[in-house]
CSV table of C-alpha atoms in Angstrom, one decimal:
chain,number,residue,atom,x,y,z
A,1,MET,CA,-16.5,9.4,27.2
A,2,PRO,CA,-19.6,8.3,25.3
A,3,ALA,CA,-19.0,6.1,22.3
A,4,VAL,CA,-19.6,7.4,18.8
A,5,GLN,CA,-22.0,4.9,17.3
A,6,GLU,CA,-22.3,4.0,13.6
A,7,ALA,CA,-25.3,6.2,12.9
A,8,SER,CA,-24.1,9.6,14.2
A,9,PRO,CA,-26.4,12.6,13.9
A,10,ILE,CA,-25.4,15.1,11.3
A,11,GLN,CA,-23.6,18.0,12.9
A,12,ARG,CA,-20.6,20.1,11.9
A,13,ALA,CA,-17.2,19.1,13.2
A,14,GLY,CA,-15.5,21.5,15.6
A,15,ARG,CA,-12.0,22.0,16.8
A,16,ARG,CA,-11.9,18.8,18.8
A,17,GLU,CA,-12.9,16.7,15.8
A,18,TRP,CA,-10.2,18.3,13.6
A,19,LEU,CA,-7.5,17.7,16.3
A,20,GLY,CA,-8.8,14.1,16.4
A,21,LEU,CA,-8.2,13.9,12.6
A,22,ALA,CA,-4.6,15.0,13.1
A,23,VAL,CA,-4.1,12.1,15.6
A,24,LEU,CA,-5.7,9.7,13.1
A,25,MET,CA,-3.1,10.8,10.6
A,26,LEU,CA,-0.3,9.4,12.7
A,27,PRO,CA,-1.0,5.7,12.0
A,28,VAL,CA,-1.6,6.6,8.4
A,29,LEU,CA,1.8,8.3,8.1
A,30,LEU,CA,3.3,5.3,10.0
A,31,ILE,CA,2.0,2.7,7.5
A,32,SER,CA,2.9,4.8,4.5
A,33,VAL,CA,6.4,5.7,5.7
A,34,ASP,CA,7.1,2.1,6.4
A,35,ASN,CA,6.2,1.1,2.9
A,36,THR,CA,8.3,3.8,1.1
A,37,VAL,CA,11.3,3.6,3.4
A,38,LEU,CA,11.8,-0.1,2.8
A,39,SER,CA,11.8,0.5,-1.0
A,40,PHE,CA,14.8,2.8,-0.6
A,41,ALA,CA,16.5,0.5,1.8
A,42,ILE,CA,16.4,-2.4,-0.6
A,43,PRO,CA,20.0,-1.8,-2.1
A,44,SER,CA,21.5,-1.5,1.4
A,45,LEU,CA,19.5,-4.4,2.7
A,46,SER,CA,20.5,-6.6,-0.3
A,47,ARG,CA,24.1,-6.0,0.4
A,48,ALA,CA,23.8,-6.7,4.2
A,49,LEU,CA,21.5,-9.7,4.3
A,50,ALA,CA,22.1,-11.1,0.7
A,51,PRO,CA,18.5,-12.2,0.2
A,52,THR,CA,17.5,-14.2,-2.9
A,53,GLY,CA,15.3,-12.5,-5.5
A,54,THR,CA,12.3,-14.3,-4.1
A,55,GLU,CA,13.2,-13.5,-0.5
A,56,LEU,CA,13.6,-9.8,-1.5
A,57,LEU,CA,10.1,-9.8,-2.9
A,58,TRP,CA,8.7,-11.5,0.2
A,59,ILE,CA,10.5,-8.9,2.4
A,60,VAL,CA,8.6,-6.2,0.5
A,61,ASP,CA,5.3,-8.0,0.2
A,62,ILE,CA,4.8,-10.0,3.4
A,63,TYR,CA,3.9,-6.9,5.3
A,64,ALA,CA,1.2,-5.7,3.0
A,65,LEU,CA,0.0,-9.3,2.4
A,66,VAL,CA,-0.6,-10.0,6.1
A,67,LEU,CA,-2.0,-6.6,6.6
A,68,ALA,CA,-4.5,-7.0,3.7
A,69,GLY,CA,-5.6,-10.4,4.9
A,70,LEU,CA,-6.2,-9.3,8.4
A,71,LEU,CA,-7.8,-5.9,7.8
A,72,VAL,CA,-11.4,-7.2,7.7
A,73,PRO,CA,-11.0,-9.5,10.7
A,74,MET,CA,-9.3,-6.7,12.7
A,75,GLY,CA,-12.1,-4.4,11.6
A,76,ALA,CA,-14.6,-6.9,13.1
A,77,LEU,CA,-12.5,-7.1,16.2
A,78,GLY,CA,-12.5,-3.3,16.5
A,79,ASP,CA,-16.3,-3.3,16.2
A,80,ARG,CA,-16.4,-5.6,19.2
A,81,ILE,CA,-13.7,-4.3,21.6
A,82,GLY,CA,-13.6,-0.6,20.4
A,83,ARG,CA,-11.7,0.9,17.5
A,84,ARG,CA,-9.8,3.3,19.6
A,85,ARG,CA,-8.6,0.5,21.9
A,86,LEU,CA,-7.5,-1.6,18.9
A,87,LEU,CA,-5.7,1.4,17.4
A,88,LEU,CA,-3.7,1.9,20.6
A,89,ILE,CA,-2.9,-1.8,20.9
A,90,GLY,CA,-1.7,-1.9,17.3
A,91,GLY,CA,0.4,1.2,17.8
A,92,ALA,CA,2.2,-0.2,20.8
A,93,GLY,CA,2.9,-3.5,19.0
A,94,PHE,CA,4.0,-1.9,15.8
A,95,GLY,CA,6.5,0.2,17.6
A,96,LEU,CA,8.0,-2.7,19.5
A,97,VAL,CA,8.3,-4.9,16.4
A,98,SER,CA,9.8,-2.0,14.3
A,99,ALA,CA,12.5,-1.6,16.9
A,100,ALA,CA,13.3,-5.3,16.8
A,101,ALA,CA,13.2,-5.4,13.0
A,102,ALA,CA,16.1,-2.9,12.9
A,103,PHE,CA,18.5,-5.4,14.3
A,104,VAL,CA,17.5,-8.8,12.7
A,105,PRO,CA,20.5,-10.9,11.5
A,106,SER,CA,19.0,-12.5,8.4
A,107,ALA,CA,16.6,-12.2,5.5
A,108,GLU,CA,14.4,-14.9,7.0
A,109,ALA,CA,14.2,-13.0,10.3
A,110,LEU,CA,13.3,-9.8,8.5
A,111,ILE,CA,10.5,-11.6,6.7
A,112,GLY,CA,9.1,-12.7,10.1
A,113,ALA,CA,9.4,-9.3,11.6
A,114,ARG,CA,7.6,-7.8,8.6
A,115,ALA,CA,4.8,-10.3,9.0
A,116,LEU,CA,4.3,-9.2,12.6
A,117,LEU,CA,4.3,-5.6,11.4
A,118,GLY,CA,1.5,-6.5,9.1
A,119,LEU,CA,-0.4,-8.0,12.0
A,120,PHE,CA,-0.2,-4.9,14.1
A,121,GLY,CA,-0.6,-2.7,11.1
A,122,ALA,CA,-4.0,-4.4,10.5
A,123,MET,CA,-5.0,-3.3,14.0
A,124,LEU,CA,-4.1,0.3,13.2
A,125,MET,CA,-5.8,0.8,9.8
A,126,PRO,CA,-9.5,-0.1,10.3
A,127,ALA,CA,-10.0,2.7,12.8
A,128,THR,CA,-9.0,5.6,10.5
A,129,LEU,CA,-11.6,5.7,7.8
A,130,SER,CA,-14.5,4.3,9.9
A,131,LEU,CA,-13.9,7.0,12.5
A,132,ILE,CA,-13.7,9.7,9.9
A,133,ARG,CA,-17.1,8.5,8.5
A,134,ASN,CA,-18.6,8.8,12.0
A,135,ILE,CA,-16.9,12.0,13.2
A,136,PHE,CA,-17.4,14.0,10.0
A,137,THR,CA,-21.0,13.6,9.1
A,138,VAL,CA,-21.4,16.8,7.0
A,139,PRO,CA,-20.5,15.7,3.4
A,140,SER,CA,-18.3,18.7,2.6
A,141,GLN,CA,-16.3,18.3,5.8
A,142,ARG,CA,-16.0,14.5,5.3
A,143,ARG,CA,-14.6,15.0,1.8
A,144,ILE,CA,-12.0,17.4,3.2
A,145,ALA,CA,-11.1,14.9,6.0
A,146,ILE,CA,-10.8,12.1,3.4
A,147,ALA,CA,-8.6,14.3,1.3
A,148,VAL,CA,-6.4,14.9,4.3
A,149,TRP,CA,-6.4,11.1,5.0
A,150,ALA,CA,-5.3,10.4,1.4
A,151,ALA,CA,-2.7,13.2,1.7
A,152,GLY,CA,-1.4,11.4,4.8
A,153,PHE,CA,-0.5,8.4,2.8
A,154,SER,CA,1.2,10.6,0.2
A,155,GLY,CA,2.9,12.7,2.9
A,156,GLY,CA,4.3,9.6,4.5
A,157,ALA,CA,5.5,8.4,1.1
A,158,ALA,CA,7.2,11.8,0.6
A,159,LEU,CA,8.7,11.9,4.1
A,160,GLY,CA,10.0,8.3,3.9
A,161,PRO,CA,12.5,8.9,1.1
A,162,ILE,CA,13.8,12.1,2.5
A,163,VAL,CA,14.3,11.0,6.1
A,164,GLY,CA,15.1,7.5,5.1
A,165,GLY,CA,17.7,8.7,2.6
A,166,LEU,CA,19.3,10.8,5.3
A,167,LEU,CA,19.4,7.8,7.7
A,168,LEU,CA,20.8,5.5,5.0
A,169,GLU,CA,23.6,7.8,4.2
A,170,HIS,CA,24.8,7.9,7.8
A,171,PHE,CA,23.5,4.7,9.4
A,172,TRP,CA,22.8,1.1,8.7
A,173,TRP,CA,19.7,-0.1,6.8
A,174,GLY,CA,17.9,-1.1,9.9
A,175,SER,CA,17.7,2.5,11.1
A,176,VAL,CA,14.8,3.1,8.8
A,177,PHE,CA,12.5,1.0,11.0
A,178,LEU,CA,13.2,3.2,13.9
A,179,LEU,CA,11.3,6.0,12.2
A,180,SER,CA,8.1,4.5,13.7
A,181,VAL,CA,9.0,5.3,17.3
A,182,PRO,CA,8.7,9.1,17.3
A,183,VAL,CA,5.4,8.8,15.4
A,184,LEU,CA,3.9,6.4,17.9
A,185,ILE,CA,4.6,8.4,21.0
A,186,PRO,CA,2.1,11.2,20.3
A,187,LEU,CA,-0.4,8.7,19.0
A,188,LEU,CA,-0.3,6.7,22.3
A,189,VAL,CA,-0.4,9.9,24.4
A,190,LEU,CA,-3.0,11.9,22.6
A,191,GLY,CA,-5.2,9.1,21.2
A,192,PRO,CA,-7.1,8.4,24.5
A,193,ILE,CA,-7.6,12.2,24.9
A,194,LEU,CA,-8.8,13.3,21.5
A,195,LEU,CA,-10.3,10.3,19.8
A,196,PRO,CA,-13.8,9.1,20.9
A,197,GLU,CA,-14.3,5.4,21.4
A,198,SER,CA,-16.3,3.9,18.6
A,199,ARG,CA,-17.8,0.4,18.4
A,200,ASP,CA,-20.7,-1.5,17.0
A,201,PRO,CA,-23.4,-1.8,19.7
A,202,HIS,CA,-24.5,-5.1,18.2
A,203,PRO,CA,-21.4,-6.8,16.8
A,204,GLY,CA,-21.7,-10.1,15.0
A,205,PRO,CA,-20.0,-13.3,16.4
A,206,VAL,CA,-16.3,-14.0,15.8
A,207,ASP,CA,-16.0,-16.1,12.6
A,208,LEU,CA,-12.6,-17.8,12.7
A,209,TRP,CA,-13.3,-19.8,9.6
A,210,SER,CA,-13.8,-16.7,7.6
A,211,VAL,CA,-10.5,-15.3,8.8
A,212,LEU,CA,-8.7,-18.5,7.8
A,213,LEU,CA,-10.4,-18.5,4.4
A,214,VAL,CA,-9.2,-14.9,3.7
A,215,MET,CA,-5.6,-15.9,4.4
A,216,ALA,CA,-6.0,-19.1,2.5
A,217,ALA,CA,-7.2,-17.2,-0.5
A,218,MET,CA,-4.6,-14.4,-0.5
A,219,PHE,CA,-1.3,-16.3,0.2
A,220,PRO,CA,-1.5,-18.9,-2.6
A,221,VAL,CA,-2.4,-16.2,-5.2
A,222,VAL,CA,0.6,-14.0,-4.4
A,223,TYR,CA,2.9,-17.0,-4.1
A,224,GLY,CA,1.8,-18.2,-7.5
A,225,ILE,CA,2.4,-14.7,-9.0
A,226,LYS,CA,5.9,-14.8,-7.5
A,227,ALA,CA,6.5,-18.3,-8.8
A,228,ILE,CA,5.9,-17.0,-12.4
A,229,SER,CA,9.1,-14.8,-12.0
A,230,THR,CA,11.2,-17.9,-11.1
A,231,SER,CA,9.8,-20.8,-13.1
A,232,GLY,CA,7.5,-19.1,-15.6
A,233,VAL,CA,3.9,-20.0,-16.3
A,234,GLY,CA,3.3,-23.6,-15.3
A,235,VAL,CA,1.9,-25.9,-12.7
A,236,GLU,CA,4.1,-24.5,-10.0
A,237,SER,CA,2.6,-21.0,-10.5
A,238,LEU,CA,-0.9,-21.7,-11.8
A,239,LEU,CA,-1.8,-24.3,-9.2
A,240,PRO,CA,-1.4,-22.0,-6.1
A,241,ILE,CA,-3.4,-19.3,-7.9
A,242,ALA,CA,-6.2,-21.7,-8.6
A,243,VAL,CA,-6.2,-22.9,-5.0
A,244,GLY,CA,-6.3,-19.3,-3.7
A,245,LEU,CA,-9.2,-18.5,-6.1
A,246,MET,CA,-11.0,-21.6,-4.9
A,247,PHE,CA,-10.7,-20.5,-1.2
A,248,GLY,CA,-11.8,-17.0,-2.3
A,249,VAL,CA,-15.0,-18.5,-3.7
A,250,LEU,CA,-15.6,-20.4,-0.5
A,251,PHE,CA,-15.1,-17.2,1.5
A,252,VAL,CA,-17.7,-15.3,-0.6
A,253,ARG,CA,-20.2,-18.2,-0.3
A,254,ARG,CA,-19.8,-18.3,3.5
A,255,GLN,CA,-20.4,-14.6,3.8
A,256,LEU,CA,-23.5,-14.8,1.7
A,257,ARG,CA,-24.9,-17.5,3.9
A,258,ARG,CA,-24.2,-15.9,7.3
A,259,LEU,CA,-26.7,-13.7,9.1
A,260,HIS,CA,-23.8,-11.6,10.4
A,261,PRO,CA,-21.0,-11.9,7.8
A,262,MET,CA,-17.5,-10.8,8.6
A,263,LEU,CA,-17.4,-9.0,5.3
A,264,ASP,CA,-20.7,-7.9,3.7
A,265,VAL,CA,-19.9,-8.8,0.1
A,266,ARG,CA,-23.4,-7.6,-0.9
A,267,LEU,CA,-22.0,-4.1,-0.9
A,268,PHE,CA,-20.4,-4.9,-4.2
A,269,ARG,CA,-23.8,-5.1,-5.9
A,270,ASN,CA,-23.7,-1.3,-5.8
A,271,PRO,CA,-21.8,-0.2,-9.0
A,272,THR,CA,-20.6,3.0,-7.4
A,273,PHE,CA,-19.0,1.1,-4.5
A,274,SER,CA,-17.5,-1.7,-6.6
A,275,GLY,CA,-16.3,0.7,-9.3
A,276,SER,CA,-14.6,2.9,-6.7
A,277,ILE,CA,-12.9,-0.1,-5.0
A,278,GLY,CA,-11.5,-1.2,-8.4
A,279,ALA,CA,-10.2,2.3,-9.1
A,280,ASN,CA,-8.7,2.5,-5.7
A,281,LEU,CA,-6.9,-0.9,-6.0
A,282,LEU,CA,-5.5,-0.2,-9.5
A,283,SER,CA,-4.3,3.3,-8.7
A,284,VAL,CA,-2.3,2.0,-5.8
A,285,PHE,CA,-1.1,-0.9,-8.0
A,286,SER,CA,0.4,1.6,-10.4
A,287,LEU,CA,2.0,3.8,-7.8
A,288,VAL,CA,3.7,1.0,-5.8
A,289,GLY,CA,4.8,-0.9,-8.9
A,290,PHE,CA,6.4,2.3,-10.2
A,291,ILE,CA,8.2,3.1,-6.9
A,292,PHE,CA,9.5,-0.5,-6.7
A,293,PHE,CA,11.3,0.0,-10.1
A,294,LEU,CA,12.2,3.7,-9.7
A,295,SER,CA,13.8,3.5,-6.3
A,296,GLN,CA,16.2,0.8,-7.5
A,297,HIS,CA,16.8,2.3,-10.9
A,298,LEU,CA,17.8,5.7,-9.4
A,299,GLN,CA,20.2,4.1,-6.8
A,300,LEU,CA,21.7,1.1,-8.6
A,301,VAL,CA,21.5,2.1,-12.3
A,302,LEU,CA,22.0,5.9,-12.1
A,303,GLU,CA,24.1,5.6,-9.0
A,304,LYS,CA,22.2,8.2,-6.9
A,305,SER,CA,22.5,8.2,-3.2
A,306,PRO,CA,19.4,7.3,-1.2
A,307,GLN,CA,18.8,10.9,-0.3
A,308,GLN,CA,19.3,12.1,-3.9
A,309,ALA,CA,16.8,9.5,-5.1
A,310,GLY,CA,14.3,10.6,-2.5
A,311,LEU,CA,14.6,14.2,-3.6
A,312,ILE,CA,14.1,13.2,-7.2
A,313,MET,CA,10.9,11.5,-6.3
A,314,LEU,CA,9.7,14.2,-4.0
A,315,PRO,CA,8.0,16.4,-6.6
A,316,GLY,CA,5.8,13.5,-7.7
A,317,LEU,CA,4.8,12.6,-4.2
A,318,LEU,CA,4.0,16.2,-3.3
A,319,LEU,CA,1.8,16.5,-6.4
A,320,THR,CA,-0.1,13.5,-5.1
A,321,ILE,CA,-0.9,15.5,-2.0
A,322,ILE,CA,-1.8,18.7,-3.9
A,323,ALA,CA,-4.0,16.8,-6.4
A,324,GLY,CA,-5.8,15.1,-3.6
A,325,LEU,CA,-6.7,18.4,-1.9
A,326,ALA,CA,-7.5,20.2,-5.1
A,327,VAL,CA,-10.1,17.8,-6.3
A,328,VAL,CA,-12.2,18.5,-3.2
A,329,ARG,CA,-13.3,21.7,-5.0
A,330,VAL,CA,-13.2,20.3,-8.5
A,331,VAL,CA,-15.7,17.6,-7.7
A,332,ARG,CA,-18.4,20.3,-7.1
A,333,HIS,CA,-18.4,21.0,-10.8
A,334,ILE,CA,-17.3,17.8,-12.5
A,335,ARG,CA,-18.8,14.3,-11.9
A,336,PRO,CA,-16.7,12.2,-9.6
A,337,GLY,CA,-16.6,9.3,-12.1
A,338,TYR,CA,-14.9,11.6,-14.7
A,339,ILE,CA,-12.4,12.8,-12.1
A,340,ILE,CA,-11.4,9.2,-11.2
A,341,ALA,CA,-11.2,8.2,-14.9
A,342,GLY,CA,-9.0,11.3,-15.6
A,343,GLY,CA,-6.7,10.4,-12.7
A,344,LEU,CA,-6.3,6.8,-14.0
A,345,LEU,CA,-5.7,8.2,-17.5
A,346,LEU,CA,-2.9,10.3,-16.1
A,347,ASN,CA,-1.4,7.1,-14.5
A,348,ALA,CA,-1.4,5.6,-18.0
A,349,VAL,CA,0.4,8.7,-19.4
A,350,GLY,CA,3.1,8.4,-16.7
A,351,TYR,CA,3.8,4.8,-17.7
A,352,THR,CA,3.7,5.8,-21.4
A,353,ILE,CA,6.5,8.2,-20.8
A,354,ILE,CA,8.6,5.4,-19.3
A,355,LEU,CA,7.6,3.1,-22.2
A,356,ALA,CA,8.7,5.6,-24.8
A,357,ALA,CA,12.0,6.4,-23.0
A,358,GLY,CA,12.8,2.9,-21.8
A,359,GLY,CA,15.5,2.6,-19.1
A,360,ASP,CA,17.6,5.4,-20.7
A,361,GLY,CA,15.2,8.3,-20.1
A,362,GLY,CA,17.5,10.0,-17.6
A,363,VAL,CA,16.5,11.7,-14.3
A,364,GLY,CA,14.4,14.3,-16.1
A,365,GLY,CA,12.2,11.8,-17.9
A,366,LEU,CA,11.8,9.8,-14.7
A,367,MET,CA,10.8,12.9,-12.7
A,368,VAL,CA,8.2,14.0,-15.3
A,369,ALA,CA,6.7,10.5,-15.5
A,370,PHE,CA,6.4,10.2,-11.7
A,371,MET,CA,4.9,13.7,-11.4
A,372,VAL,CA,2.2,12.9,-13.9
A,373,LEU,CA,1.6,9.6,-12.1
A,374,GLY,CA,1.4,11.5,-8.8
A,375,LEU,CA,-1.3,13.8,-10.1
A,376,GLY,CA,-3.4,10.9,-11.3
A,377,VAL,CA,-3.0,8.9,-8.1
A,378,GLY,CA,-3.9,11.8,-5.8
A,379,ALA,CA,-7.0,12.7,-7.7
A,380,ALA,CA,-8.3,9.1,-8.1
A,381,GLU,CA,-7.5,8.1,-4.5
A,382,THR,CA,-9.3,11.0,-2.8
A,383,ILE,CA,-12.5,10.8,-4.8
A,384,SER,CA,-12.7,7.0,-4.9
A,385,ASN,CA,-12.4,6.8,-1.1
A,386,ASP,CA,-15.1,9.4,-0.7
A,387,LEU,CA,-17.4,7.5,-3.0
A,388,ILE,CA,-16.7,4.3,-1.2
A,389,LEU,CA,-17.9,5.8,2.1
A,390,SER,CA,-20.7,7.9,0.8
A,391,SER,CA,-22.2,5.1,-1.3
A,392,VAL,CA,-23.1,3.0,1.8
A,393,PRO,CA,-25.3,3.7,4.8
A,394,PRO,CA,-23.6,4.9,8.0
A,395,THR,CA,-24.3,1.5,9.6
A,396,LYS,CA,-22.0,-0.1,6.9
A,397,ALA,CA,-19.2,2.5,7.4
A,398,GLY,CA,-16.9,0.0,9.2
A,399,ALA,CA,-17.3,-2.7,6.5
A,400,ALA,CA,-16.8,-0.2,3.7
A,401,SER,CA,-13.7,1.2,5.4
A,402,ALA,CA,-12.2,-2.3,5.8
A,403,ILE,CA,-12.9,-3.1,2.2
A,404,SER,CA,-11.4,0.2,1.0
A,405,GLU,CA,-8.2,-0.4,3.1
A,406,THR,CA,-8.0,-4.0,2.0
A,407,ALA,CA,-8.2,-2.8,-1.7
A,408,TYR,CA,-5.4,-0.4,-0.9
A,409,GLU,CA,-3.1,-3.1,0.5
A,410,VAL,CA,-4.0,-5.7,-2.1
A,411,GLY,CA,-3.1,-3.1,-4.8
A,412,ALA,CA,0.2,-2.5,-3.0
A,413,VAL,CA,0.9,-6.3,-2.9
A,414,LEU,CA,0.0,-6.9,-6.5
A,415,GLY,CA,1.9,-3.8,-7.6
A,416,THR,CA,5.1,-5.3,-6.2
A,417,ALA,CA,4.2,-8.9,-6.9
A,418,VAL,CA,3.2,-8.5,-10.5
A,419,LEU,CA,5.5,-5.8,-11.8
A,420,GLY,CA,8.3,-6.7,-9.4
A,421,SER,CA,8.1,-10.4,-10.5
A,422,ILE,CA,8.3,-9.3,-14.1
A,423,LEU,CA,11.4,-7.2,-13.4
A,424,THR,CA,13.0,-10.0,-11.5
A,425,ALA,CA,12.3,-12.5,-14.3
A,426,GLY,CA,13.7,-10.0,-16.9
A,427,TYR,CA,16.8,-9.5,-14.7
A,428,ARG,CA,17.5,-13.2,-14.3
A,429,ASN,CA,17.1,-14.0,-17.9
A,430,GLY,CA,19.3,-11.1,-19.1
A,431,VAL,CA,22.2,-10.9,-16.6
A,432,VAL,CA,25.6,-12.4,-17.8
A,433,LEU,CA,28.0,-13.3,-15.0
A,434,PRO,CA,31.7,-13.0,-15.6
A,435,GLY,CA,34.2,-15.6,-14.6
A,436,GLY,CA,36.0,-15.5,-11.3
A,437,LEU,CA,32.9,-15.0,-9.1
A,438,ALA,CA,32.8,-17.0,-5.8
A,439,PRO,CA,29.8,-19.3,-5.7
A,440,ALA,CA,28.0,-17.1,-3.1
A,441,ASP,CA,28.6,-14.0,-5.1
A,442,ALA,CA,27.4,-15.7,-8.3
A,443,ALA,CA,24.2,-16.8,-6.7
A,444,ALA,CA,23.6,-13.3,-5.3
A,445,ALA,CA,24.4,-11.5,-8.6
A,446,SER,CA,22.1,-13.8,-10.5
A,447,GLU,CA,19.2,-13.1,-8.2
A,448,THR,CA,19.1,-9.3,-7.8
A,449,LEU,CA,20.7,-6.1,-9.0
A,450,GLY,CA,21.7,-5.2,-5.4
A,451,GLY,CA,23.5,-8.6,-5.2
A,452,ALA,CA,25.4,-7.8,-8.5
A,453,VAL,CA,26.5,-4.4,-7.2
A,454,GLU,CA,27.8,-6.0,-4.0
A,455,ALA,CA,29.5,-8.8,-5.9
A,456,ALA,CA,31.2,-6.3,-8.2
A,457,GLN,CA,33.0,-4.8,-5.3
A,458,ARG,CA,35.1,-8.0,-5.0
A,459,LEU,CA,36.0,-8.3,-8.6
A,460,PRO,CA,38.9,-6.8,-10.7
A,461,GLU,CA,37.9,-3.5,-12.4
A,462,GLY,CA,37.3,-5.0,-15.8
A,463,SER,CA,35.2,-7.9,-14.6
A,464,ALA,CA,33.3,-5.6,-12.2
A,465,SER,CA,32.5,-3.1,-15.0
A,466,ALA,CA,31.2,-6.0,-17.2
A,467,LEU,CA,29.0,-7.4,-14.5
A,468,LEU,CA,27.5,-4.0,-13.6
A,469,GLU,CA,26.8,-3.1,-17.2
A,470,SER,CA,25.2,-6.5,-17.8
A,471,ALA,CA,23.2,-6.4,-14.5
A,472,ARG,CA,21.9,-2.8,-15.1
A,473,ALA,CA,20.9,-3.6,-18.7
A,474,ALA,CA,19.2,-6.8,-17.5
A,475,PHE,CA,17.3,-4.9,-14.8
A,476,ASP,CA,16.0,-2.3,-17.3
A,477,SER,CA,15.1,-5.0,-19.8
A,478,GLY,CA,11.8,-5.5,-17.9
A,479,VAL,CA,10.9,-1.8,-18.1
A,480,THR,CA,9.2,-2.0,-21.5
A,481,THR,CA,7.0,-5.0,-20.4
A,482,THR,CA,6.1,-3.6,-17.0
A,483,SER,CA,5.3,-0.2,-18.5
A,484,LEU,CA,3.2,-1.7,-21.2
A,485,ILE,CA,1.2,-3.6,-18.6
A,486,GLY,CA,0.8,-0.4,-16.6
A,487,VAL,CA,-0.5,1.5,-19.6
A,488,VAL,CA,-3.0,-1.2,-20.6
A,489,LEU,CA,-4.3,-1.7,-17.0
A,490,MET,CA,-4.8,2.1,-16.4
A,491,LEU,CA,-6.6,2.6,-19.8
A,492,VAL,CA,-8.9,-0.3,-19.0
A,493,ALA,CA,-9.5,1.0,-15.4
A,494,SER,CA,-10.2,4.5,-16.8
A,495,ALA,CA,-12.8,3.2,-19.2
A,496,GLY,CA,-14.3,1.0,-16.4
A,497,ALA,CA,-14.6,4.1,-14.1
A,498,VAL,CA,-16.5,6.0,-16.8
A,499,VAL,CA,-19.0,3.1,-17.2
A,500,MET,CA,-19.5,2.1,-13.6
A,501,LEU,CA,-19.4,5.5,-12.0
A,502,ARG,CA,-21.2,7.5,-14.6
A,503,ARG,CA,-24.2,7.9,-12.3
A,504,ALA,CA,-22.3,8.7,-9.2
A,505,THR,CA,-22.8,12.2,-7.8
A,506,ALA,CA,-20.9,14.1,-5.1
A,507,ASP,CA,-22.8,15.0,-1.9
A,508,SER,CA,-23.2,18.7,-1.3
C-alpha cells in the first residue's frame, strides 16, 4: 500500500477514509477511557492499596506526564518508521501493560505500570491527528473529522464512568484496566487493512538530547507543584519548578539551533497557532481538574455508587460531544476565535456555579455546573484543534499534531496537579482525627478522603461519624479556592482567545 505523504493532494474522502477514521477513534477512546475510569476507581483503589496523598496524585498523573513528555519524541519516531506501525506497536504494548496493571499489589507498582502505559500511549496518539490532516484534505471534511476526533475523547470519558461504574460495583478496582483489551482487538486487526501507512520521506536525525531535555523539564515542574500541597510554597517546591523551567529554556534553544529540530518551536510565532494551543491546554485543564474533584465528591461525600456517579456526570460528557459536533456548522457564520472564547467563558460559568454553591450544592447543582462546562469544553476543543492543524502547512502537520496532543496531556497533568494539590492541601489542613485510630489508619485518614472512609469502618459508630464529617468538610474546604482559580483562569483564557485569534478564519 503506498504511503500517504505529508503533502497529500486535495481530494474528497470516500468510504475507505471514513472507515479509517473509525479505526483511528479506537486509540482515542482507549486513552480517554483510561483517564476517566481511573478517576472513578480512586475510592476503591485508595481502600485497597492505601496510597499516601502524594502517591495517589502520582498514580493519576504519572500516566499523562510520561505520555506528554514522550509525544513529540514518539511523533518523530513515527515519522521515521511509519505512524501506522508505531500505532500498532503502541496498541499491543498498551493492552499487555493494562492487563498487568489490573493485578498489581501496591501503590508503587501501580505508579510503575501507569508510567509504562504512558510510554505506549505516547506511541498511540501522534498517529491520530497527523493522519487525519493527511487523509482529510478538504477543509469541511477535515473539520468534521476533527469534531469526531474530539468527540472520541468525550465519548471515552462518557463511556468510562458508565462501564467502569458497573465493573466497580461487581468486581475489584483493577477490573477497570481490562477495558482496554476489547478496544485493542479491532484496532490491531483492522488497522493494517484500513489505515494507510504515513511517514516523513525525509525524517530528521534522532535527537536523544532533546528527548532527555523534554523529560527533565516536565518532571521537576509537576513535582514542584505537588510539593506545594505537602510543604507549601518554599525551597522544596520552588526549586524543582525553577530547574524544570531552566531545562525547558535549554530545550527551546536547542530546537532553534538545529537544522532538523525534534519540535519546531517556530510554529509558536503564529498567533493563531499559539493562541489555539493555549485555549486547548486550559480547556482540558478545567475539565480534568473538575472531574478529579467531582468523581470523589459524588462517591465519598454524597455516598453515590460508582455507577450512580457516572450517570450523574453523563449529561455533561454527552453535551461535550454534542457541542463539538454542533460548532462545525456554527463556525461557518461566527469567527472561530469568538467560538473558542465563548467556550472558555462557559467553562468559567461552570466553575462559578460551584463557587457560589460551595460543597453543599447538591447533585442538581453539580450536574448543571458540569453540563455548562461540557458545552464549553466541546466547543473550544473542536475549533482549537482545527485551527492548530489548518494554521500550519501540510508539511508541518506531524509537528502540529504532536504539539496539540502534548498540550492536551499537559493540561490534563496540570488540571490534576494544580487543582488536585490544592484540594489535597485543604484536606490535610482541615481534617481532625479522633482518638483510637491505629497508626496506619491515622496516616491514611490524614492523607486522603478515601483513606478516612476506609479507616472509619474500623471505628465505633460515634468516632466513625466524627471522622467522616470532618474528612468530608475538609475535602470540600478546597472547593472555593479551586473554583476561584478555575474562574480566573478561564476568564483570562477567554480574553486571550479574543485577542490572539481575532484574525483567524475558518476554511471553507
